[in-house]
PDB file of C-alpha atoms in Angstrom:
ATOM      1  CA  MET A  91     144.894 238.633 165.998  1.00  0.00           C
ATOM      2  CA  ASP A  92     147.682 241.073 166.793  1.00  0.00           C
ATOM      3  CA  PHE A  93     146.041 244.421 166.168  1.00  0.00           C
ATOM      4  CA  GLU A  94     149.206 246.323 167.066  1.00  0.00           C
ATOM      5  CA  VAL A  95     150.718 245.408 163.688  1.00  0.00           C
ATOM      6  CA  LEU A  96     147.715 246.981 161.909  1.00  0.00           C
ATOM      7  CA  LYS A  97     147.874 250.356 163.666  1.00  0.00           C
ATOM      8  CA  PRO A  98     150.710 251.888 161.584  1.00  0.00           C
ATOM      9  CA  LYS A  99     148.880 251.036 158.343  1.00  0.00           C
ATOM     10  CA  VAL A 100     145.649 252.619 159.677  1.00  0.00           C
ATOM     11  CA  ALA A 101     147.552 255.843 160.367  1.00  0.00           C
ATOM     12  CA  GLN A 102     149.248 255.656 156.965  1.00  0.00           C
ATOM     13  CA  ILE A 103     145.941 255.223 155.081  1.00  0.00           C
ATOM     14  CA  LEU A 104     144.291 258.100 156.920  1.00  0.00           C
ATOM     15  CA  GLY A 105     147.346 260.332 156.567  1.00  0.00           C
ATOM     16  CA  GLN A 106     147.467 260.297 152.756  1.00  0.00           C
ATOM     17  CA  GLU A 107     147.090 263.976 151.921  1.00  0.00           C
ATOM     18  CA  GLU A 108     146.303 263.483 148.227  1.00  0.00           C
ATOM     19  CA  MET A 109     143.052 261.643 148.977  1.00  0.00           C
ATOM     20  CA  ASP A 110     139.734 263.062 150.105  1.00  0.00           C
ATOM     21  CA  ARG A 111     138.122 261.881 153.332  1.00  0.00           C
ATOM     22  CA  ASP A 112     135.630 259.503 151.686  1.00  0.00           C
ATOM     23  CA  LEU A 113     138.355 257.702 149.754  1.00  0.00           C
ATOM     24  CA  LYS A 114     140.504 257.431 152.881  1.00  0.00           C
ATOM     25  CA  LEU A 115     137.561 255.880 154.752  1.00  0.00           C
ATOM     26  CA  LYS A 116     136.804 253.510 151.864  1.00  0.00           C
ATOM     27  CA  ASN A 117     140.459 252.412 151.765  1.00  0.00           C
ATOM     28  CA  LEU A 118     140.426 251.973 155.538  1.00  0.00           C
ATOM     29  CA  CYS A 119     137.307 249.800 155.347  1.00  0.00           C
ATOM     30  CA  GLN A 120     138.948 247.683 152.632  1.00  0.00           C
ATOM     31  CA  PHE A 121     142.149 247.342 154.668  1.00  0.00           C
ATOM     32  CA  LEU A 122     140.249 246.221 157.775  1.00  0.00           C
ATOM     33  CA  SER A 123     138.158 243.759 155.785  1.00  0.00           C
ATOM     34  CA  ASP A 124     141.268 242.339 154.093  1.00  0.00           C
ATOM     35  CA  SER A 125     143.317 242.181 157.304  1.00  0.00           C
ATOM     36  CA  VAL A 126     140.890 240.599 159.773  1.00  0.00           C
ATOM     37  CA  SER A 127     139.358 237.370 158.513  1.00  0.00           C
ATOM     38  CA  TYR A 128     136.104 237.759 160.438  1.00  0.00           C
ATOM     39  CA  TYR A 129     135.485 241.409 159.416  1.00  0.00           C
ATOM     40  CA  ASN A 130     133.085 240.618 156.572  1.00  0.00           C
ATOM     41  CA  TRP A 131     131.306 243.987 156.262  1.00  0.00           C
ATOM     42  CA  VAL A 132     133.013 247.180 157.398  1.00  0.00           C
ATOM     43  CA  GLY A 133     131.441 250.594 157.191  1.00  0.00           C
ATOM     44  CA  PHE A 134     130.819 253.976 158.733  1.00  0.00           C
ATOM     45  CA  TYR A 135     127.519 255.602 159.595  1.00  0.00           C
ATOM     46  CA  PHE A 136     127.366 259.336 160.309  1.00  0.00           C
ATOM     47  CA  ALA A 137     124.839 261.062 162.542  1.00  0.00           C
ATOM     48  CA  ASN A 138     122.439 263.818 161.643  1.00  0.00           C
ATOM     49  CA  HIS A 139     121.469 265.054 165.092  1.00  0.00           C
ATOM     50  CA  GLU A 140     118.679 267.300 163.785  1.00  0.00           C
ATOM     51  CA  THR A 141     116.767 264.418 162.170  1.00  0.00           C
ATOM     52  CA  LYS A 142     118.072 261.842 164.664  1.00  0.00           C
ATOM     53  CA  THR A 143     119.194 259.547 161.864  1.00  0.00           C
ATOM     54  CA  LEU A 144     122.379 257.761 160.847  1.00  0.00           C
ATOM     55  CA  HIS A 145     123.511 257.886 157.225  1.00  0.00           C
ATOM     56  CA  LEU A 146     125.692 255.278 155.564  1.00  0.00           C
ATOM     57  CA  GLY A 147     129.102 256.528 154.528  1.00  0.00           C
ATOM     58  CA  SER A 148     132.012 254.574 153.115  1.00  0.00           C
ATOM     59  CA  TYR A 149     131.825 250.799 153.407  1.00  0.00           C
ATOM     60  CA  VAL A 150     132.993 247.514 151.884  1.00  0.00           C
ATOM     61  CA  GLY A 151     131.029 244.299 151.785  1.00  0.00           C
ATOM     62  CA  ALA A 152     127.604 243.267 150.591  1.00  0.00           C
ATOM     63  CA  GLU A 153     125.270 246.055 149.519  1.00  0.00           C
ATOM     64  CA  THR A 154     122.770 247.114 152.158  1.00  0.00           C
ATOM     65  CA  ASP A 155     119.323 248.685 152.019  1.00  0.00           C
ATOM     66  CA  HIS A 156     120.036 250.271 155.410  1.00  0.00           C
ATOM     67  CA  THR A 157     121.416 253.595 154.231  1.00  0.00           C
ATOM     68  CA  VAL A 158     119.427 255.619 156.795  1.00  0.00           C
ATOM     69  CA  ILE A 159     118.826 254.299 160.324  1.00  0.00           C
ATOM     70  CA  PRO A 160     116.761 256.134 162.956  1.00  0.00           C
ATOM     71  CA  PHE A 161     118.413 256.666 166.344  1.00  0.00           C
ATOM     72  CA  GLY A 162     117.347 253.829 168.646  1.00  0.00           C
ATOM     73  CA  LYS A 163     116.680 251.335 165.829  1.00  0.00           C
ATOM     74  CA  GLY A 164     118.959 248.345 165.497  1.00  0.00           C
ATOM     75  CA  ILE A 165     122.432 248.047 166.955  1.00  0.00           C
ATOM     76  CA  CYS A 166     123.730 251.165 165.187  1.00  0.00           C
ATOM     77  CA  GLY A 167     120.745 253.232 166.253  1.00  0.00           C
ATOM     78  CA  GLN A 168     121.196 252.133 169.853  1.00  0.00           C
ATOM     79  CA  VAL A 169     124.877 253.161 169.810  1.00  0.00           C
ATOM     80  CA  ALA A 170     123.832 256.588 168.462  1.00  0.00           C
ATOM     81  CA  GLU A 171     121.844 257.041 171.684  1.00  0.00           C
ATOM     82  CA  SER A 172     124.021 255.201 174.220  1.00  0.00           C
ATOM     83  CA  ASN A 173     127.432 256.539 173.075  1.00  0.00           C
ATOM     84  CA  ALA A 174     128.840 253.145 174.060  1.00  0.00           C
ATOM     85  CA  ASN A 175     130.381 250.216 172.227  1.00  0.00           C
ATOM     86  CA  PHE A 176     127.930 247.438 171.424  1.00  0.00           C
ATOM     87  CA  VAL A 177     129.139 243.893 170.771  1.00  0.00           C
ATOM     88  CA  VAL A 178     126.557 241.372 169.602  1.00  0.00           C
ATOM     89  CA  PRO A 179     127.963 237.830 169.768  1.00  0.00           C
ATOM     90  CA  ASP A 180     124.890 236.334 168.054  1.00  0.00           C
ATOM     91  CA  VAL A 181     122.522 238.624 166.156  1.00  0.00           C
ATOM     92  CA  SER A 182     119.747 236.021 166.247  1.00  0.00           C
ATOM     93  CA  ALA A 183     119.529 236.565 170.014  1.00  0.00           C
ATOM     94  CA  GLN A 184     118.925 240.346 169.657  1.00  0.00           C
ATOM     95  CA  ASP A 185     115.401 241.724 169.732  1.00  0.00           C
ATOM     96  CA  ASN A 186     116.265 245.127 168.245  1.00  0.00           C
ATOM     97  CA  TYR A 187     118.423 243.897 165.362  1.00  0.00           C
ATOM     98  CA  ILE A 188     118.033 245.043 161.753  1.00  0.00           C
ATOM     99  CA  ALA A 189     118.907 242.056 159.568  1.00  0.00           C
ATOM    100  CA  CYS A 190     121.148 243.020 156.664  1.00  0.00           C
ATOM    101  CA  SER A 191     121.822 239.523 155.408  1.00  0.00           C
ATOM    102  CA  PHE A 192     121.239 235.970 156.544  1.00  0.00           C
ATOM    103  CA  THR A 193     125.028 235.496 156.442  1.00  0.00           C
ATOM    104  CA  VAL A 194     125.580 237.985 159.289  1.00  0.00           C
ATOM    105  CA  LYS A 195     126.023 236.157 162.594  1.00  0.00           C
ATOM    106  CA  SER A 196     127.562 238.840 164.833  1.00  0.00           C
ATOM    107  CA  GLU A 197     128.210 242.569 164.919  1.00  0.00           C
ATOM    108  CA  ILE A 198     130.338 245.177 166.671  1.00  0.00           C
ATOM    109  CA  VAL A 199     129.636 248.908 166.634  1.00  0.00           C
ATOM    110  CA  VAL A 200     131.993 251.505 168.134  1.00  0.00           C
ATOM    111  CA  PRO A 201     131.011 255.188 168.321  1.00  0.00           C
ATOM    112  CA  LEU A 202     133.102 257.878 166.656  1.00  0.00           C
ATOM    113  CA  PHE A 203     133.618 261.009 168.750  1.00  0.00           C
ATOM    114  CA  VAL A 204     134.855 264.396 167.578  1.00  0.00           C
ATOM    115  CA  ASN A 205     135.301 266.993 170.324  1.00  0.00           C
ATOM    116  CA  GLY A 206     133.198 264.852 172.663  1.00  0.00           C
ATOM    117  CA  VAL A 207     130.266 264.568 170.236  1.00  0.00           C
ATOM    118  CA  ASN A 208     129.187 261.210 168.800  1.00  0.00           C
ATOM    119  CA  ILE A 209     129.254 262.008 165.068  1.00  0.00           C
ATOM    120  CA  GLY A 210     128.922 258.422 163.878  1.00  0.00           C
ATOM    121  CA  GLN A 211     130.298 254.950 164.227  1.00  0.00           C
ATOM    122  CA  ILE A 212     132.205 252.124 162.689  1.00  0.00           C
ATOM    123  CA  ASP A 213     130.027 249.072 162.124  1.00  0.00           C
ATOM    124  CA  ILE A 214     131.433 245.606 161.465  1.00  0.00           C
ATOM    125  CA  ASP A 215     129.443 242.483 160.625  1.00  0.00           C
ATOM    126  CA  SER A 216     130.855 238.989 160.765  1.00  0.00           C
ATOM    127  CA  HIS A 217     129.757 235.692 159.270  1.00  0.00           C
ATOM    128  CA  VAL A 218     131.092 234.010 162.433  1.00  0.00           C
ATOM    129  CA  ILE A 219     129.287 233.708 165.768  1.00  0.00           C
ATOM    130  CA  ASP A 220     131.056 235.455 168.675  1.00  0.00           C
ATOM    131  CA  PRO A 221     134.418 236.402 167.114  1.00  0.00           C
ATOM    132  CA  PHE A 222     134.787 239.846 168.711  1.00  0.00           C
ATOM    133  CA  THR A 223     136.914 240.320 171.829  1.00  0.00           C
ATOM    134  CA  GLU A 224     137.956 243.224 173.992  1.00  0.00           C
ATOM    135  CA  ASN A 225     140.987 243.497 171.695  1.00  0.00           C
ATOM    136  CA  ASP A 226     138.657 244.271 168.773  1.00  0.00           C
ATOM    137  CA  GLU A 227     136.980 246.978 170.853  1.00  0.00           C
ATOM    138  CA  ARG A 228     140.281 248.612 171.824  1.00  0.00           C
ATOM    139  CA  PHE A 229     141.570 248.435 168.240  1.00  0.00           C
ATOM    140  CA  LEU A 230     138.384 249.943 166.786  1.00  0.00           C
ATOM    141  CA  GLU A 231     138.495 252.695 169.405  1.00  0.00           C
ATOM    142  CA  TYR A 232     142.011 253.454 168.160  1.00  0.00           C
ATOM    143  CA  VAL A 233     140.762 253.399 164.546  1.00  0.00           C
ATOM    144  CA  ASN A 234     138.041 255.895 165.427  1.00  0.00           C
ATOM    145  CA  GLN A 235     140.502 258.158 167.267  1.00  0.00           C
ATOM    146  CA  GLU A 236     142.511 258.292 164.059  1.00  0.00           C
ATOM    147  CA  VAL A 237     139.405 258.813 161.888  1.00  0.00           C
ATOM    148  CA  ALA A 238     138.309 261.671 164.178  1.00  0.00           C
ATOM    149  CA  LYS A 239     141.405 263.630 163.073  1.00  0.00           C
ATOM    150  CA  LEU A 240     139.823 263.894 159.604  1.00  0.00           C
ATOM    151  CA  PHE A 241     136.952 266.021 160.942  1.00  0.00           C
TER     152      PHE A 241
END
């Protein structure tokens, strides 16, 4: 996958002035899901640091019951505490994994920073075992740098 060709479209989606932030993020999620064959669920969680919880924002893919996740719980909750990317090649091998669907085989979560503060994350589930590479990480870091400009 050549992520470089996707970057201009990411910037274009997020730069549309006539749309509110939630719609921009929803359109971005749809674009990523449509553009990368193994991005089967794409969404954003946002942190509430007072309650130490993550709250589901815009997403595309199967509905999820996990709309609020405590810090430390699951992959997303761990990223809220670690401030580091987390790539899970095979979710069945993870002890602290919150199962969303039996179709999910792998996951990548990349934190979203605004002014040095982890305000949330992009979360991507895949129906394929071990599809994510360092290129996915770098691309999603770029995506989050662009998303951070909305805050």
